[in-house]
PDB file of C-alpha atoms in Angstrom:
ATOM      1  CA  UNK A   1     -46.714  12.651  80.164  1.00  0.00           C
ATOM      2  CA  UNK A   2     -49.147   9.899  80.049  1.00  0.00           C
ATOM      3  CA  UNK A   3     -51.763  12.268  78.588  1.00  0.00           C
ATOM      4  CA  UNK A   4     -49.323  13.181  75.769  1.00  0.00           C
ATOM      5  CA  UNK A   5     -48.734   9.552  74.834  1.00  0.00           C
ATOM      6  CA  UNK A   6     -52.476   8.954  74.428  1.00  0.00           C
ATOM      7  CA  UNK A   7     -52.841  11.752  72.079  1.00  0.00           C
ATOM      8  CA  UNK A   8     -50.059  10.407  69.897  1.00  0.00           C
ATOM      9  CA  UNK A   9     -51.374   6.850  69.743  1.00  0.00           C
ATOM     10  CA  UNK A  10     -55.094   7.392  69.189  1.00  0.00           C
ATOM     11  CA  UNK A  11     -54.671   9.034  65.828  1.00  0.00           C
ATOM     12  CA  UNK A  12     -52.814   5.833  64.672  1.00  0.00           C
ATOM     13  CA  UNK A  13     -55.678   3.610  65.950  1.00  0.00           C
ATOM     14  CA  UNK A  14     -58.252   5.537  64.210  1.00  0.00           C
ATOM     15  CA  UNK A  15     -56.748   4.632  60.725  1.00  0.00           C
ATOM     16  CA  UNK A  16     -56.800   0.920  61.503  1.00  0.00           C
ATOM     17  CA  UNK A  17     -59.729  -1.456  61.349  1.00  0.00           C
ATOM     18  CA  UNK A  18     -60.004  -5.111  62.067  1.00  0.00           C
ATOM     19  CA  UNK A  19     -63.186  -5.512  60.034  1.00  0.00           C
ATOM     20  CA  UNK A  20     -63.017  -6.321  56.302  1.00  0.00           C
ATOM     21  CA  UNK A  21     -63.908  -3.723  53.680  1.00  0.00           C
ATOM     22  CA  UNK A  22     -66.115  -6.245  51.851  1.00  0.00           C
ATOM     23  CA  UNK A  23     -68.188  -9.076  53.249  1.00  0.00           C
ATOM     24  CA  UNK A  24     -66.866 -12.539  52.823  1.00  0.00           C
ATOM     25  CA  UNK A  25     -68.380 -14.359  49.909  1.00  0.00           C
ATOM     26  CA  UNK A  26     -67.888 -18.197  49.674  1.00  0.00           C
ATOM     27  CA  UNK A  27     -66.766 -19.597  46.450  1.00  0.00           C
ATOM     28  CA  UNK A  28     -69.211 -22.056  44.942  1.00  0.00           C
ATOM     29  CA  UNK A  29     -67.993 -24.911  42.866  1.00  0.00           C
ATOM     30  CA  UNK A  30     -69.971 -26.928  40.298  1.00  0.00           C
ATOM     31  CA  UNK A  31     -69.345 -30.227  38.672  1.00  0.00           C
ATOM     32  CA  UNK A  32     -68.918 -30.401  34.966  1.00  0.00           C
ATOM     33  CA  UNK A  33     -70.200 -33.984  34.340  1.00  0.00           C
ATOM     34  CA  UNK A  34     -72.833 -34.395  31.755  1.00  0.00           C
ATOM     35  CA  UNK A  35     -74.297 -37.956  31.612  1.00  0.00           C
ATOM     36  CA  UNK A  36     -75.077 -39.856  28.572  1.00  0.00           C
ATOM     37  CA  UNK A  37     -78.815 -40.752  28.257  1.00  0.00           C
ATOM     38  CA  UNK A  38     -79.705 -44.453  28.801  1.00  0.00           C
ATOM     39  CA  UNK A  39     -79.545 -46.697  25.690  1.00  0.00           C
ATOM     40  CA  UNK A  40     -76.884 -48.604  23.785  1.00  0.00           C
ATOM     41  CA  UNK A  41     -76.497 -48.715  20.057  1.00  0.00           C
ATOM     42  CA  UNK A  42     -76.778 -52.271  18.483  1.00  0.00           C
ATOM     43  CA  UNK A  43     -73.815 -54.080  16.958  1.00  0.00           C
ATOM     44  CA  UNK A  44     -70.657 -55.626  18.460  1.00  0.00           C
ATOM     45  CA  UNK A  45     -67.843 -53.343  19.281  1.00  0.00           C
ATOM     46  CA  UNK A  46     -64.360 -54.588  18.049  1.00  0.00           C
ATOM     47  CA  UNK A  47     -62.122 -51.696  18.030  1.00  0.00           C
ATOM     48  CA  UNK A  48     -60.169 -49.981  20.811  1.00  0.00           C
ATOM     49  CA  UNK A  49     -59.733 -46.202  21.275  1.00  0.00           C
ATOM     50  CA  UNK A  50     -57.085 -44.405  23.297  1.00  0.00           C
ATOM     51  CA  UNK A  51     -58.118 -40.980  24.591  1.00  0.00           C
ATOM     52  CA  UNK A  52     -55.185 -38.850  25.239  1.00  0.00           C
ATOM     53  CA  UNK A  53     -55.062 -35.793  27.575  1.00  0.00           C
ATOM     54  CA  UNK A  54     -57.599 -33.109  26.557  1.00  0.00           C
ATOM     55  CA  UNK A  55     -55.887 -29.720  26.540  1.00  0.00           C
ATOM     56  CA  UNK A  56     -57.233 -26.296  27.407  1.00  0.00           C
ATOM     57  CA  UNK A  57     -57.563 -24.121  24.342  1.00  0.00           C
ATOM     58  CA  UNK A  58     -56.907 -20.330  24.389  1.00  0.00           C
ATOM     59  CA  UNK A  59     -58.706 -18.758  27.380  1.00  0.00           C
ATOM     60  CA  UNK A  60     -59.946 -22.100  28.756  1.00  0.00           C
ATOM     61  CA  UNK A  61     -57.501 -22.429  31.591  1.00  0.00           C
ATOM     62  CA  UNK A  62     -59.567 -20.725  34.209  1.00  0.00           C
ATOM     63  CA  UNK A  63     -62.099 -22.675  36.419  1.00  0.00           C
ATOM     64  CA  UNK A  64     -64.329 -19.515  36.771  1.00  0.00           C
ATOM     65  CA  UNK A  65     -67.855 -19.744  35.157  1.00  0.00           C
ATOM     66  CA  UNK A  66     -67.720 -17.798  31.960  1.00  0.00           C
ATOM     67  CA  UNK A  67     -70.506 -15.680  30.531  1.00  0.00           C
ATOM     68  CA  UNK A  68     -70.475 -13.723  27.223  1.00  0.00           C
ATOM     69  CA  UNK A  69     -72.441 -10.558  27.600  1.00  0.00           C
ATOM     70  CA  UNK A  70     -74.742  -9.183  24.935  1.00  0.00           C
ATOM     71  CA  UNK A  71     -71.978  -6.599  23.857  1.00  0.00           C
ATOM     72  CA  UNK A  72     -69.616  -9.430  23.312  1.00  0.00           C
ATOM     73  CA  UNK A  73     -67.448  -8.925  26.376  1.00  0.00           C
ATOM     74  CA  UNK A  74     -66.588 -11.812  28.830  1.00  0.00           C
ATOM     75  CA  UNK A  75     -67.347 -12.000  32.432  1.00  0.00           C
ATOM     76  CA  UNK A  76     -65.563 -14.374  34.660  1.00  0.00           C
ATOM     77  CA  UNK A  77     -67.401 -15.159  37.999  1.00  0.00           C
ATOM     78  CA  UNK A  78     -64.672 -15.264  40.654  1.00  0.00           C
ATOM     79  CA  UNK A  79     -67.073 -16.678  43.246  1.00  0.00           C
ATOM     80  CA  UNK A  80     -68.435 -19.419  40.959  1.00  0.00           C
ATOM     81  CA  UNK A  81     -66.055 -22.047  39.430  1.00  0.00           C
ATOM     82  CA  UNK A  82     -65.810 -25.659  38.123  1.00  0.00           C
ATOM     83  CA  UNK A  83     -64.918 -28.251  40.717  1.00  0.00           C
ATOM     84  CA  UNK A  84     -62.081 -29.211  38.331  1.00  0.00           C
ATOM     85  CA  UNK A  85     -60.298 -27.428  35.410  1.00  0.00           C
ATOM     86  CA  UNK A  86     -62.575 -27.573  32.346  1.00  0.00           C
ATOM     87  CA  UNK A  87     -60.190 -29.602  30.145  1.00  0.00           C
ATOM     88  CA  UNK A  88     -59.648 -32.141  32.900  1.00  0.00           C
ATOM     89  CA  UNK A  89     -63.401 -32.361  33.542  1.00  0.00           C
ATOM     90  CA  UNK A  90     -64.253 -32.472  29.899  1.00  0.00           C
ATOM     91  CA  UNK A  91     -61.689 -35.392  29.473  1.00  0.00           C
ATOM     92  CA  UNK A  92     -63.264 -37.412  32.135  1.00  0.00           C
ATOM     93  CA  UNK A  93     -66.723 -36.737  30.904  1.00  0.00           C
ATOM     94  CA  UNK A  94     -65.617 -37.820  27.413  1.00  0.00           C
ATOM     95  CA  UNK A  95     -64.125 -41.132  28.691  1.00  0.00           C
ATOM     96  CA  UNK A  96     -67.280 -42.004  30.751  1.00  0.00           C
ATOM     97  CA  UNK A  97     -69.541 -41.020  27.904  1.00  0.00           C
ATOM     98  CA  UNK A  98     -67.780 -43.310  25.330  1.00  0.00           C
ATOM     99  CA  UNK A  99     -67.544 -46.202  27.863  1.00  0.00           C
ATOM    100  CA  UNK A 100     -71.388 -45.862  28.470  1.00  0.00           C
ATOM    101  CA  UNK A 101     -71.788 -45.616  24.592  1.00  0.00           C
ATOM    102  CA  UNK A 102     -70.090 -49.056  24.157  1.00  0.00           C
ATOM    103  CA  UNK A 103     -69.294 -48.334  20.613  1.00  0.00           C
ATOM    104  CA  UNK A 104     -65.704 -49.321  21.218  1.00  0.00           C
ATOM    105  CA  UNK A 105     -64.547 -52.647  22.785  1.00  0.00           C
ATOM    106  CA  UNK A 106     -62.521 -50.532  25.179  1.00  0.00           C
ATOM    107  CA  UNK A 107     -61.609 -46.936  26.011  1.00  0.00           C
ATOM    108  CA  UNK A 108     -57.833 -46.820  26.893  1.00  0.00           C
ATOM    109  CA  UNK A 109     -55.968 -44.262  28.902  1.00  0.00           C
ATOM    110  CA  UNK A 110     -52.376 -43.079  28.283  1.00  0.00           C
ATOM    111  CA  UNK A 111     -50.011 -45.569  29.639  1.00  0.00           C
ATOM    112  CA  UNK A 112     -52.102 -48.523  28.853  1.00  0.00           C
ATOM    113  CA  UNK A 113     -50.183 -51.698  27.681  1.00  0.00           C
ATOM    114  CA  UNK A 114     -52.889 -52.466  25.044  1.00  0.00           C
ATOM    115  CA  UNK A 115     -52.196 -51.323  21.437  1.00  0.00           C
ATOM    116  CA  UNK A 116     -55.088 -49.319  20.389  1.00  0.00           C
ATOM    117  CA  UNK A 117     -56.791 -49.227  16.999  1.00  0.00           C
ATOM    118  CA  UNK A 118     -57.440 -45.492  17.233  1.00  0.00           C
ATOM    119  CA  UNK A 119     -56.102 -42.553  19.164  1.00  0.00           C
ATOM    120  CA  UNK A 120     -58.183 -39.371  19.979  1.00  0.00           C
ATOM    121  CA  UNK A 121     -56.545 -36.242  21.057  1.00  0.00           C
ATOM    122  CA  UNK A 122     -57.483 -32.584  21.097  1.00  0.00           C
ATOM    123  CA  UNK A 123     -58.636 -29.596  23.367  1.00  0.00           C
ATOM    124  CA  UNK A 124     -61.721 -27.936  24.629  1.00  0.00           C
ATOM    125  CA  UNK A 125     -62.008 -24.695  22.767  1.00  0.00           C
ATOM    126  CA  UNK A 126     -65.264 -23.127  24.082  1.00  0.00           C
ATOM    127  CA  UNK A 127     -67.458 -23.374  27.235  1.00  0.00           C
ATOM    128  CA  UNK A 128     -69.498 -20.284  27.971  1.00  0.00           C
ATOM    129  CA  UNK A 129     -73.015 -19.109  28.673  1.00  0.00           C
ATOM    130  CA  UNK A 130     -73.762 -16.825  25.711  1.00  0.00           C
ATOM    131  CA  UNK A 131     -76.430 -14.411  27.308  1.00  0.00           C
ATOM    132  CA  UNK A 132     -77.378 -12.596  24.004  1.00  0.00           C
ATOM    133  CA  UNK A 133     -78.251 -16.048  22.416  1.00  0.00           C
ATOM    134  CA  UNK A 134     -80.038 -17.279  25.522  1.00  0.00           C
ATOM    135  CA  UNK A 135     -78.041 -20.393  25.445  1.00  0.00           C
ATOM    136  CA  UNK A 136     -74.624 -22.109  26.500  1.00  0.00           C
ATOM    137  CA  UNK A 137     -72.036 -23.346  23.965  1.00  0.00           C
ATOM    138  CA  UNK A 138     -69.373 -25.997  24.366  1.00  0.00           C
ATOM    139  CA  UNK A 139     -66.758 -27.132  21.620  1.00  0.00           C
ATOM    140  CA  UNK A 140     -64.213 -29.721  21.174  1.00  0.00           C
ATOM    141  CA  UNK A 141     -61.455 -29.805  18.513  1.00  0.00           C
ATOM    142  CA  UNK A 142     -60.077 -33.272  18.093  1.00  0.00           C
ATOM    143  CA  UNK A 143     -57.814 -35.409  15.911  1.00  0.00           C
ATOM    144  CA  UNK A 144     -58.484 -39.024  15.284  1.00  0.00           C
ATOM    145  CA  UNK A 145     -55.412 -41.188  14.383  1.00  0.00           C
ATOM    146  CA  UNK A 146     -55.582 -44.816  12.914  1.00  0.00           C
ATOM    147  CA  UNK A 147     -52.954 -46.829  14.552  1.00  0.00           C
ATOM    148  CA  UNK A 148     -53.719 -50.125  12.749  1.00  0.00           C
ATOM    149  CA  UNK A 149     -51.050 -49.521  10.031  1.00  0.00           C
ATOM    150  CA  UNK A 150     -48.706 -46.790  11.365  1.00  0.00           C
ATOM    151  CA  UNK A 151     -50.020 -43.538  12.647  1.00  0.00           C
ATOM    152  CA  UNK A 152     -52.372 -42.209  10.045  1.00  0.00           C
ATOM    153  CA  UNK A 153     -54.422 -39.204  10.561  1.00  0.00           C
ATOM    154  CA  UNK A 154     -58.019 -39.935   9.749  1.00  0.00           C
ATOM    155  CA  UNK A 155     -59.270 -36.372  10.102  1.00  0.00           C
ATOM    156  CA  UNK A 156     -60.009 -33.356  12.373  1.00  0.00           C
ATOM    157  CA  UNK A 157     -63.259 -33.193  14.032  1.00  0.00           C
ATOM    158  CA  UNK A 158     -65.068 -30.114  15.540  1.00  0.00           C
ATOM    159  CA  UNK A 159     -67.665 -31.375  17.963  1.00  0.00           C
ATOM    160  CA  UNK A 160     -70.014 -28.643  19.325  1.00  0.00           C
ATOM    161  CA  UNK A 161     -73.089 -28.478  21.206  1.00  0.00           C
ATOM    162  CA  UNK A 162     -75.619 -25.925  22.769  1.00  0.00           C
ATOM    163  CA  UNK A 163     -78.168 -25.939  25.591  1.00  0.00           C
ATOM    164  CA  UNK A 164     -80.724 -23.182  26.396  1.00  0.00           C
ATOM    165  CA  UNK A 165     -80.316 -20.967  29.392  1.00  0.00           C
ATOM    166  CA  UNK A 166     -83.156 -20.962  31.907  1.00  0.00           C
ATOM    167  CA  UNK A 167     -82.693 -17.255  32.185  1.00  0.00           C
ATOM    168  CA  UNK A 168     -83.278 -16.707  28.468  1.00  0.00           C
ATOM    169  CA  UNK A 169     -81.262 -13.555  27.430  1.00  0.00           C
ATOM    170  CA  UNK A 170     -81.285 -12.212  31.048  1.00  0.00           C
ATOM    171  CA  UNK A 171     -78.089 -12.547  32.941  1.00  0.00           C
ATOM    172  CA  UNK A 172     -77.954 -16.074  34.251  1.00  0.00           C
ATOM    173  CA  UNK A 173     -77.458 -17.136  37.826  1.00  0.00           C
ATOM    174  CA  UNK A 174     -74.450 -19.471  38.574  1.00  0.00           C
ATOM    175  CA  UNK A 175     -76.764 -22.351  38.881  1.00  0.00           C
ATOM    176  CA  UNK A 176     -78.386 -21.636  35.507  1.00  0.00           C
ATOM    177  CA  UNK A 177     -75.013 -20.948  33.791  1.00  0.00           C
ATOM    178  CA  UNK A 178     -73.449 -24.153  35.101  1.00  0.00           C
ATOM    179  CA  UNK A 179     -76.371 -26.283  34.244  1.00  0.00           C
ATOM    180  CA  UNK A 180     -76.686 -25.055  30.695  1.00  0.00           C
ATOM    181  CA  UNK A 181     -72.916 -25.287  30.057  1.00  0.00           C
ATOM    182  CA  UNK A 182     -72.815 -28.883  31.354  1.00  0.00           C
ATOM    183  CA  UNK A 183     -75.734 -29.869  29.078  1.00  0.00           C
ATOM    184  CA  UNK A 184     -74.036 -28.083  26.121  1.00  0.00           C
ATOM    185  CA  UNK A 185     -70.963 -30.248  26.678  1.00  0.00           C
ATOM    186  CA  UNK A 186     -73.191 -33.371  26.817  1.00  0.00           C
ATOM    187  CA  UNK A 187     -74.611 -32.258  23.372  1.00  0.00           C
ATOM    188  CA  UNK A 188     -71.150 -31.852  22.022  1.00  0.00           C
ATOM    189  CA  UNK A 189     -70.212 -35.348  23.305  1.00  0.00           C
ATOM    190  CA  UNK A 190     -73.308 -36.697  21.767  1.00  0.00           C
ATOM    191  CA  UNK A 191     -72.401 -35.371  18.370  1.00  0.00           C
ATOM    192  CA  UNK A 192     -68.992 -36.841  18.728  1.00  0.00           C
ATOM    193  CA  UNK A 193     -70.294 -40.214  19.580  1.00  0.00           C
ATOM    194  CA  UNK A 194     -72.390 -40.263  16.252  1.00  0.00           C
ATOM    195  CA  UNK A 195     -69.231 -39.124  14.337  1.00  0.00           C
ATOM    196  CA  UNK A 196     -67.069 -42.008  15.864  1.00  0.00           C
ATOM    197  CA  UNK A 197     -69.626 -44.728  15.067  1.00  0.00           C
ATOM    198  CA  UNK A 198     -68.356 -45.173  11.595  1.00  0.00           C
ATOM    199  CA  UNK A 199     -64.786 -46.146  13.019  1.00  0.00           C
ATOM    200  CA  UNK A 200     -65.996 -48.805  15.276  1.00  0.00           C
TER     201      UNK A 200
END
């Protein structure tokens, strides 16, 4: 009787395994925080700027590092991601960049009791390593509103930047992709800084 029970149980155990089918791969997280180069433009800032929440554009909700292959298809690296959602990180980088630039008397956040001279709002629309071009691209689409005499739209700005990939047109490593994308965002913020100087 005991022998018969063993024969019935052993086939069931043969189909089970406590070992995973694939080896565990730890997810790596990269900061998206470009830093403005040292140096401050001349002049005395008088205006204030309120930076509203930067939204995620279409396809920009994911934290995963994004690479555009030479054939135009997208690859999301599920084991390499940004430490914070790209839109959230881009907003924090934008605030810090403009504070360091000192082209405005103050950079305000939503909820501030100070009435701003200008309001900036928009979304991040691109952040990817474009393998076929050998460079990373970043893009912000923003609206600038003049609040001094009612809410008057000043204009729409598309601020873009690029940075070379260390891998050239070969597939970048996560470190290479993250570094180039962060630099591309810094380039976009530098372009935005220049565009905003006329309103200070």
